[in-house]
Short mmCIF file of C-alpha atoms and ligand atoms in Angstrom, two decimals:
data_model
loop_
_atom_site.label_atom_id
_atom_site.label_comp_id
_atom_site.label_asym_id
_atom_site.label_seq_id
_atom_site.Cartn_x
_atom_site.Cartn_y
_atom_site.Cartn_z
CA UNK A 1 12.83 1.18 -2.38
CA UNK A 2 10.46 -1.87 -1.49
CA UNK A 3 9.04 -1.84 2.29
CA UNK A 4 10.41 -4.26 4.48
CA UNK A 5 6.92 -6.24 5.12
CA UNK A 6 6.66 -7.33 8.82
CA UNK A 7 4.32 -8.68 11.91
CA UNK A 8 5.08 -7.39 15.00
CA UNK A 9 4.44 -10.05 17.64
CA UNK A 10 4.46 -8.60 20.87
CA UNK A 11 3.15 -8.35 24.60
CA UNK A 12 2.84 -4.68 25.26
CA UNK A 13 4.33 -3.67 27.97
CA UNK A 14 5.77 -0.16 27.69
CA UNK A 15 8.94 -0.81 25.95
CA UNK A 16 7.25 -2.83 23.66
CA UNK A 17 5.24 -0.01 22.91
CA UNK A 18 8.06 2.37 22.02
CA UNK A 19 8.94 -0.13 19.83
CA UNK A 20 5.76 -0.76 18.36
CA UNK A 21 5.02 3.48 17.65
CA UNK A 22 8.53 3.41 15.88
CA UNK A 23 7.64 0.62 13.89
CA UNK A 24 4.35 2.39 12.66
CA UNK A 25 6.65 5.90 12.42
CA UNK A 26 8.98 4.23 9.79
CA UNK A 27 8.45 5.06 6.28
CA UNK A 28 11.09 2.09 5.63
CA UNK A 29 8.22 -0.26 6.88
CA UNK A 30 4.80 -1.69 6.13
CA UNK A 31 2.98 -2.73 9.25
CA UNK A 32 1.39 -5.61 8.30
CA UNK A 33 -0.59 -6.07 11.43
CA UNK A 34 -0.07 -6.50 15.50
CA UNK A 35 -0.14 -10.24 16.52
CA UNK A 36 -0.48 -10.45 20.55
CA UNK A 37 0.86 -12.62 23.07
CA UNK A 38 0.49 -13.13 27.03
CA UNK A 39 3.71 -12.33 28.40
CA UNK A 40 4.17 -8.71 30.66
CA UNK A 41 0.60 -9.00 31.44
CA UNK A 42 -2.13 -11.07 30.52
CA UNK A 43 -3.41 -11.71 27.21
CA UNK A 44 -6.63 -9.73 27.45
CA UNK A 45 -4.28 -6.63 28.59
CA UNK A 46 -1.95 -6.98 25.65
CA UNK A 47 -4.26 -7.13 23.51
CA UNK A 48 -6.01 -4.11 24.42
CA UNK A 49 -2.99 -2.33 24.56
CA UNK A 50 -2.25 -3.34 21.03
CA UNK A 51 -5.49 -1.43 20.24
CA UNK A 52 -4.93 1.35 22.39
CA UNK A 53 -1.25 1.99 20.57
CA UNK A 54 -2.60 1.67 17.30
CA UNK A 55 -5.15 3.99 18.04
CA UNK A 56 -2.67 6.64 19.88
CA UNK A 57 -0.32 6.65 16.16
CA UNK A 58 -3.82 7.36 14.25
CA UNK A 59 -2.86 3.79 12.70
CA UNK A 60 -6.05 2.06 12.76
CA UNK A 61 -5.99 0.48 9.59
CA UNK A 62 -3.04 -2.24 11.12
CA UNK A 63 -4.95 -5.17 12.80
CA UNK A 64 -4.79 -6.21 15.85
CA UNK A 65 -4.68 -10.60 16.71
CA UNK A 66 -5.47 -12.38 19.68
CA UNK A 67 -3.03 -15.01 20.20
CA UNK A 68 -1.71 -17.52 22.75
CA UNK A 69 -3.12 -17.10 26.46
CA UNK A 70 -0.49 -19.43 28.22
CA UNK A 71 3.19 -20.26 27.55
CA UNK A 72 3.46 -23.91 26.27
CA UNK A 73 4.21 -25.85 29.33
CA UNK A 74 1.38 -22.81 31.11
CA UNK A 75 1.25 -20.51 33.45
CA UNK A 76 4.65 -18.98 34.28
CA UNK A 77 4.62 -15.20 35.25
CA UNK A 78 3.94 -11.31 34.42
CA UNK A 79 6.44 -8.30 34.75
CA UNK A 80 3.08 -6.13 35.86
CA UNK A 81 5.68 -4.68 38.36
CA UNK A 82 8.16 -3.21 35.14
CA UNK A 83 5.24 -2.38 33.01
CA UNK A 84 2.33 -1.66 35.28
CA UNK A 85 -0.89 -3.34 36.07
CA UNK A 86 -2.61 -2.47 33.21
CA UNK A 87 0.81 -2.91 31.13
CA UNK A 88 1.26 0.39 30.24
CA UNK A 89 1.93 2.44 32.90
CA UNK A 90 -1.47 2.55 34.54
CA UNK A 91 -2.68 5.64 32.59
CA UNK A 92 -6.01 6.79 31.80
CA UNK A 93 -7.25 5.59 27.88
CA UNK A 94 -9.74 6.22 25.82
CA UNK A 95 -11.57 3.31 24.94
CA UNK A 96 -9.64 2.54 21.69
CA UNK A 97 -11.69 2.33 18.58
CA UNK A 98 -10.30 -0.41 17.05
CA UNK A 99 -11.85 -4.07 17.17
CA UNK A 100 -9.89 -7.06 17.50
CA UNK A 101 -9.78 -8.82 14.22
CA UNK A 102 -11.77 -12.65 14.39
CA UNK A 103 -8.70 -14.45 12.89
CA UNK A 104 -6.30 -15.89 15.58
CA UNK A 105 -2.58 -15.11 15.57
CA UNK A 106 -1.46 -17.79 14.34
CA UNK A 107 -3.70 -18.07 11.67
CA UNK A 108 -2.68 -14.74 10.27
CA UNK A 109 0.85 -15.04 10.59
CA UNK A 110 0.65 -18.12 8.70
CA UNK A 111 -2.04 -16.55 5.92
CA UNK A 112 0.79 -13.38 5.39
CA UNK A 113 3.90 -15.90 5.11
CA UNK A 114 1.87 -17.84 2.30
CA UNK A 115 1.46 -14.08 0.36
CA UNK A 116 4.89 -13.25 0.15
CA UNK A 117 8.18 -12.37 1.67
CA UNK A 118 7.93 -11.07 5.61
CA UNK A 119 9.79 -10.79 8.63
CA UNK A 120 8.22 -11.18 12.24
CA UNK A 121 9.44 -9.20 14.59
CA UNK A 122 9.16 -10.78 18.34
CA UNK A 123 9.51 -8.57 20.91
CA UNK A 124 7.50 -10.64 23.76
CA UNK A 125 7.70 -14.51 24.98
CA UNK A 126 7.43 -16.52 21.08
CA UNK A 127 4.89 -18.89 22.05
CA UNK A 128 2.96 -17.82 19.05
CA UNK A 129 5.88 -18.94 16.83
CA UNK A 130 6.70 -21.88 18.11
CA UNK A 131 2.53 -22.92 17.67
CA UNK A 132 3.18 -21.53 14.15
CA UNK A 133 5.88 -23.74 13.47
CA UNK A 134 4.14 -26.81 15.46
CA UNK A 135 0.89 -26.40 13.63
CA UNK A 136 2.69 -24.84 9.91
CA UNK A 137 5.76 -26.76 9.64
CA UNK A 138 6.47 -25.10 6.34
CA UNK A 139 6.40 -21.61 8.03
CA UNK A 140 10.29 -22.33 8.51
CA UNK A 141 10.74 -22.26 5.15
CA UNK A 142 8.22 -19.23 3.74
CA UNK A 143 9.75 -16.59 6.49
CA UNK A 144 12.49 -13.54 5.45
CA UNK A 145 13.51 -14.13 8.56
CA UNK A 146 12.72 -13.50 12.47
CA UNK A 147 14.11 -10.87 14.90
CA UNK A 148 13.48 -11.33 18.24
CA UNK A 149 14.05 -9.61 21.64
CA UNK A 150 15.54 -12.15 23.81
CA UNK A 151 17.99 -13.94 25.74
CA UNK A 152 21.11 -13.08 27.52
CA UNK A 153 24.45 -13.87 27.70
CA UNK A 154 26.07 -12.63 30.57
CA UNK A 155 23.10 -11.66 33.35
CA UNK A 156 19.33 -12.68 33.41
CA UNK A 157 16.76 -9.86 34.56
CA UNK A 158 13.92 -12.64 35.77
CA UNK A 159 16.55 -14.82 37.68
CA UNK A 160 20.58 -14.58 37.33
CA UNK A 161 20.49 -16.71 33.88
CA UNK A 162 17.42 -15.85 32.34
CA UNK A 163 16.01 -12.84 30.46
CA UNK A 164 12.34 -12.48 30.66
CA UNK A 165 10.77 -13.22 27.03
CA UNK A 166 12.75 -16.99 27.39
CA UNK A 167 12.44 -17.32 30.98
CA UNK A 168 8.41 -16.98 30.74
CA UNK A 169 8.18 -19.72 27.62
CA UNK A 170 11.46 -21.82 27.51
CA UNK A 171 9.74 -24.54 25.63
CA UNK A 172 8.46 -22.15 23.16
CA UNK A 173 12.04 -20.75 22.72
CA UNK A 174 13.52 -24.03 22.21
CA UNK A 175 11.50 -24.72 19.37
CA UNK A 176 11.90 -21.34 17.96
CA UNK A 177 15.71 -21.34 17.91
CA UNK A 178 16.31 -24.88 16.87
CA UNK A 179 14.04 -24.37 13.36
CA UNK A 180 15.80 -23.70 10.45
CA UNK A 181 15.05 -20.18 9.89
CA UNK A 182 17.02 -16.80 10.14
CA UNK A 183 17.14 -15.63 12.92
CA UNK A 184 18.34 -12.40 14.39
CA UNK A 185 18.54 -12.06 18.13
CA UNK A 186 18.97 -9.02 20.65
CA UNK A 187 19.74 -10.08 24.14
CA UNK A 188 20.22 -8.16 27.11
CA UNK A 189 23.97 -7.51 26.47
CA UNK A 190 22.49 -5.58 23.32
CA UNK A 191 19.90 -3.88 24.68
CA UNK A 192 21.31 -2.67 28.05
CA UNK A 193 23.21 -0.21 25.61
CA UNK A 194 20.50 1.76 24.00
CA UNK A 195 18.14 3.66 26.29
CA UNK A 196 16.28 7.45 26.96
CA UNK A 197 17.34 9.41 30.00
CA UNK A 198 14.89 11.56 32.02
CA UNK A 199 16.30 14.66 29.64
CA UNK A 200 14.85 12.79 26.71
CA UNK A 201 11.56 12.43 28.36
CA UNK A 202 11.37 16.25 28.63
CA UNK A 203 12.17 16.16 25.55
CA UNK A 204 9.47 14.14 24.32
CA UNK A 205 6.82 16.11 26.30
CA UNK A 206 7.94 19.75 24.98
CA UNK A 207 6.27 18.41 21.58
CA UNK A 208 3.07 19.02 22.86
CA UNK A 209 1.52 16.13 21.10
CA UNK A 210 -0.33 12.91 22.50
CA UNK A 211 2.10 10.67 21.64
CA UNK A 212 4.86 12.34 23.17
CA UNK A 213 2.95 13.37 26.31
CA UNK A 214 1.82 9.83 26.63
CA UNK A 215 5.11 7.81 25.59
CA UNK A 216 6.83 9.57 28.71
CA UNK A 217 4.46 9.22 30.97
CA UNK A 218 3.95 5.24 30.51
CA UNK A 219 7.61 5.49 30.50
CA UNK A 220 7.73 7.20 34.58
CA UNK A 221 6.87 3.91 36.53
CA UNK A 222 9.46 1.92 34.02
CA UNK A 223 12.34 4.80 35.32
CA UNK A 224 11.31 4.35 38.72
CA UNK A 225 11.55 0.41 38.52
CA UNK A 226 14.90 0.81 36.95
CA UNK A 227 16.26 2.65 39.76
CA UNK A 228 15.08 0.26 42.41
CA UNK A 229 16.56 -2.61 40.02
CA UNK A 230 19.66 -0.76 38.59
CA UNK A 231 20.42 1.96 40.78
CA UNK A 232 19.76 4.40 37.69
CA UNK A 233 16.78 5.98 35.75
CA UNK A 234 17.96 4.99 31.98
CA UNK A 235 15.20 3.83 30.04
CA UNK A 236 15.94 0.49 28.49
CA UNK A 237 14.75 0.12 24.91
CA UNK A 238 14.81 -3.52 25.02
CA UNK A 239 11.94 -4.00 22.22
CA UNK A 240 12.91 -0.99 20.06
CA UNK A 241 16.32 -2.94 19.25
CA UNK A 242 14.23 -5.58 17.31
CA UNK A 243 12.24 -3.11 15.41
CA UNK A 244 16.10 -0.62 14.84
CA UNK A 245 17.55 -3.89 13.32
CA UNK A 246 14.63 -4.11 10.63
CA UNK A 247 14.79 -0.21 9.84
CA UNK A 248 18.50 -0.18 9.33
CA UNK A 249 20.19 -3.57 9.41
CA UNK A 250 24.14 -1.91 9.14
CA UNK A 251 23.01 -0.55 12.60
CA UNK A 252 23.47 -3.10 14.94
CA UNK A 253 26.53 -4.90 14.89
CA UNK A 254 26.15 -8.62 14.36
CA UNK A 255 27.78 -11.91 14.84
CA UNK A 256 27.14 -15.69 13.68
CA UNK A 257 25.86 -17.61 16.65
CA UNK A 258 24.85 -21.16 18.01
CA UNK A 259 22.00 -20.43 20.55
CA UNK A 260 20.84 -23.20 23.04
CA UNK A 261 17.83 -22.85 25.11
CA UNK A 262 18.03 -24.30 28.63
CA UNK A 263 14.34 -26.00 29.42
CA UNK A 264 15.92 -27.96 32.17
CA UNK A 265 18.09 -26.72 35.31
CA UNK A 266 17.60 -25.96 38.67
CA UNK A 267 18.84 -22.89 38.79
CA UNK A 268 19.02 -22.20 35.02
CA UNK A 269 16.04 -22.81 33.27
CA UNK A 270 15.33 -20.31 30.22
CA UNK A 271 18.88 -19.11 30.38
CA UNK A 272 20.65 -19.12 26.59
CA UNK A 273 24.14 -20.56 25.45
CA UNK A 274 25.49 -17.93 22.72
CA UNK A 275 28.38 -19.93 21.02
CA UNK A 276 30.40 -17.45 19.14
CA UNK A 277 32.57 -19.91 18.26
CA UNK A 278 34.47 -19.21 14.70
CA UNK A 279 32.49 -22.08 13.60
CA UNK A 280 29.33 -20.57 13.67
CA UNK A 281 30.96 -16.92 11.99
CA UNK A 282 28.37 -17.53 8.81
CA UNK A 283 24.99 -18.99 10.63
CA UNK A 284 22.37 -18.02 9.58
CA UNK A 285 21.72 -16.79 13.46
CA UNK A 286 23.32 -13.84 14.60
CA UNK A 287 22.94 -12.35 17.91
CA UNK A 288 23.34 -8.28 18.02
CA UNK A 289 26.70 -7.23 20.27
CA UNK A 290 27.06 -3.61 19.42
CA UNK A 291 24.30 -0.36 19.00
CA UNK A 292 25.39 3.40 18.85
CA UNK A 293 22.47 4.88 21.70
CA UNK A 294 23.07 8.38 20.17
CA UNK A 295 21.95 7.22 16.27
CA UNK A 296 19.39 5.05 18.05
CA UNK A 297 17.95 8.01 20.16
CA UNK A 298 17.91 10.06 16.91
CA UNK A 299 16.19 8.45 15.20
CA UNK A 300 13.31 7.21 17.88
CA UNK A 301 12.49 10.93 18.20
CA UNK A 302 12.83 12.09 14.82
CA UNK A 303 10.36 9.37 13.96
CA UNK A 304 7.88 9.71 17.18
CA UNK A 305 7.46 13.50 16.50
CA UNK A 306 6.27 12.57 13.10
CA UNK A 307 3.36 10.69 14.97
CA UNK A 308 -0.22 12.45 15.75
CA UNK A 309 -3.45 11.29 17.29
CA UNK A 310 -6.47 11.25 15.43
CA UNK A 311 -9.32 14.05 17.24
C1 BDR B 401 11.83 -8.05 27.64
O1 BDR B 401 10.97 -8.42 28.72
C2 BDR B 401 9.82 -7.62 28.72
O2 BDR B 401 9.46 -7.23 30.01
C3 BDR B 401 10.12 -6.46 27.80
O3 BDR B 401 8.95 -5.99 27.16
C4 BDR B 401 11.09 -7.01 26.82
O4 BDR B 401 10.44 -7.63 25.72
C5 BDR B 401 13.15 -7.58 28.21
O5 BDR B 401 13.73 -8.60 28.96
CA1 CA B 402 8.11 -7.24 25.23
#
């Protein structure tokens, strides 16, 4: 069967770096390189961290892009105290040998859509896309299609109505979701449902690899902030939904959607209206409703044990 060809366009932070070892664990998919983003932390730190992760899977050979520094209408704000200072948990890393490639985000995004099919995966705030689509108009047009990590419908986790990844680039959102490309979306209502408990982390340790030693200890602070926030340790894999959907598309239950980005609002900007109307049943944007955490916990281990760190 033909790999699915994608860009992963991310801010790591830690679930973004579950996601991003799954993606580079999946024999269904071709990695075709790590475009970065400020969003959790800075850009400099995501960036880095996109090396360091590459680097950690033995995946070396998947570039690594520098992309936008500040969300469209600029500076908004981090989730250092989710992720860490550092983004990923405040470890100890090896300086990563893997250089930053010269060509900007952007850029390459644009240069892969123009070689054939591909689908971006967006797991941070999508102020690359929306330059993408402001400075590549055609981009719309040359896509698969884009999954993205965002949104939700019922309860922000930045302020009461908005999720983080719209809340920190609104403008950038707005754009995004009003082109005319497919879109799949995970919000929050989604993602709350698929997550690793403290018994997986043990789990993950008594592999006695890198990876696994490493994935659940970035993942410690992450549980602790949860169960200031939520009362509870579950890990949420927020960012590993986007990257499930491209592996297995019957996984995630799907429905035809209207999405409307708030830029405006006292109270409500970067919030998202999901119309699930019946008249938007066969859009070509769906937002994700329903994921089975058992098949989705599975499979994230079967597929991180595979992983092993180069000497
Ligand atoms: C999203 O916000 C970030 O902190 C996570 O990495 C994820 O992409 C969840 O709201
Ligand atoms: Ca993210």
């Amino acid at each position: 069967m033909a790999l699915t060809r994608i860009v992963i366009d991310t801010d790591p932070g830690v679930d973004d770096a579950v996601a991003i070892l799954l993606a580079l664990a999946s024999p269904e998919l071709e990695v075709l390189g790590i475009t970065c983003v400020a969003g959790n932390v800075d850009l400099e730190k995501t960036t880095l961290n996109a090396q360091r992760l590459v680097a950690l899977a033995g995946r070396s050979d998947v570039p690594v892009f520098r992309g936008c520094a500040e969300p469209l209408a600029g500076p908004t704000g981090t989730a250092a105290e989710v992720h860490g200072f550092d983004g990923l948990g405040d470890l100890e890393w090896p300086t990563p040998r893997v250089e930053v490639n010269e060509l900007g985000a952007v850029e390459f995004l644009y240069r892969e859509l123009t070689r054939g099919r591909v689908t971006i995966v967006a797991i941070g705030p999508l102020t690359n896309l929306a330059t993408l689509l402001v400075e590549y108009p055609d981009a719309a047009d040359l896509v698969e299609r884009v999954v993205i990590m965002g949104g939700a419908s019922f309860h922000g986790n930045v302020t009461a109505a908005a999720e983080f990844n719209i809340w920190a680039d609104p403008e950038a959102a707005a754009i995004v979701f009003n082109a005319s490309w497919r879109i799949d979306v995970m919000p929050l209502d989604l993602t709350h449902q698929a997550f690793l408990t403290d018994a997986n982390l043990e789990e993950l340790r008594s592999w006695g690899t890198e990876v696994g030693q490493r994935v659940a200890d970035m993942l410690e602070p992450y549980a602790a902030f949860h169960l200031e926030w939520y009362q509870n340790r579950d890990l949420i894999m927020h960012d590993a939904m986007a990257v499930y959907e491209v592996i297995d598309p019957t996984a995630i239950v799907k429905s035809g959607v209207e999405v409307e980005i708030e830029t405006d609002g006292l109270f409500s900007r970067g919030a998202t209206h999901f119309s699930r109307s019946h008249r938007h049943a066969t859009s070509t944007t769906r937002v994700g409703t329903f994921v089975d955490n058992d098949r989705f916990v599975d499979l994230l281990k079967s597929r991180l044990a595979t992983l092993r760190s180069p000497n």
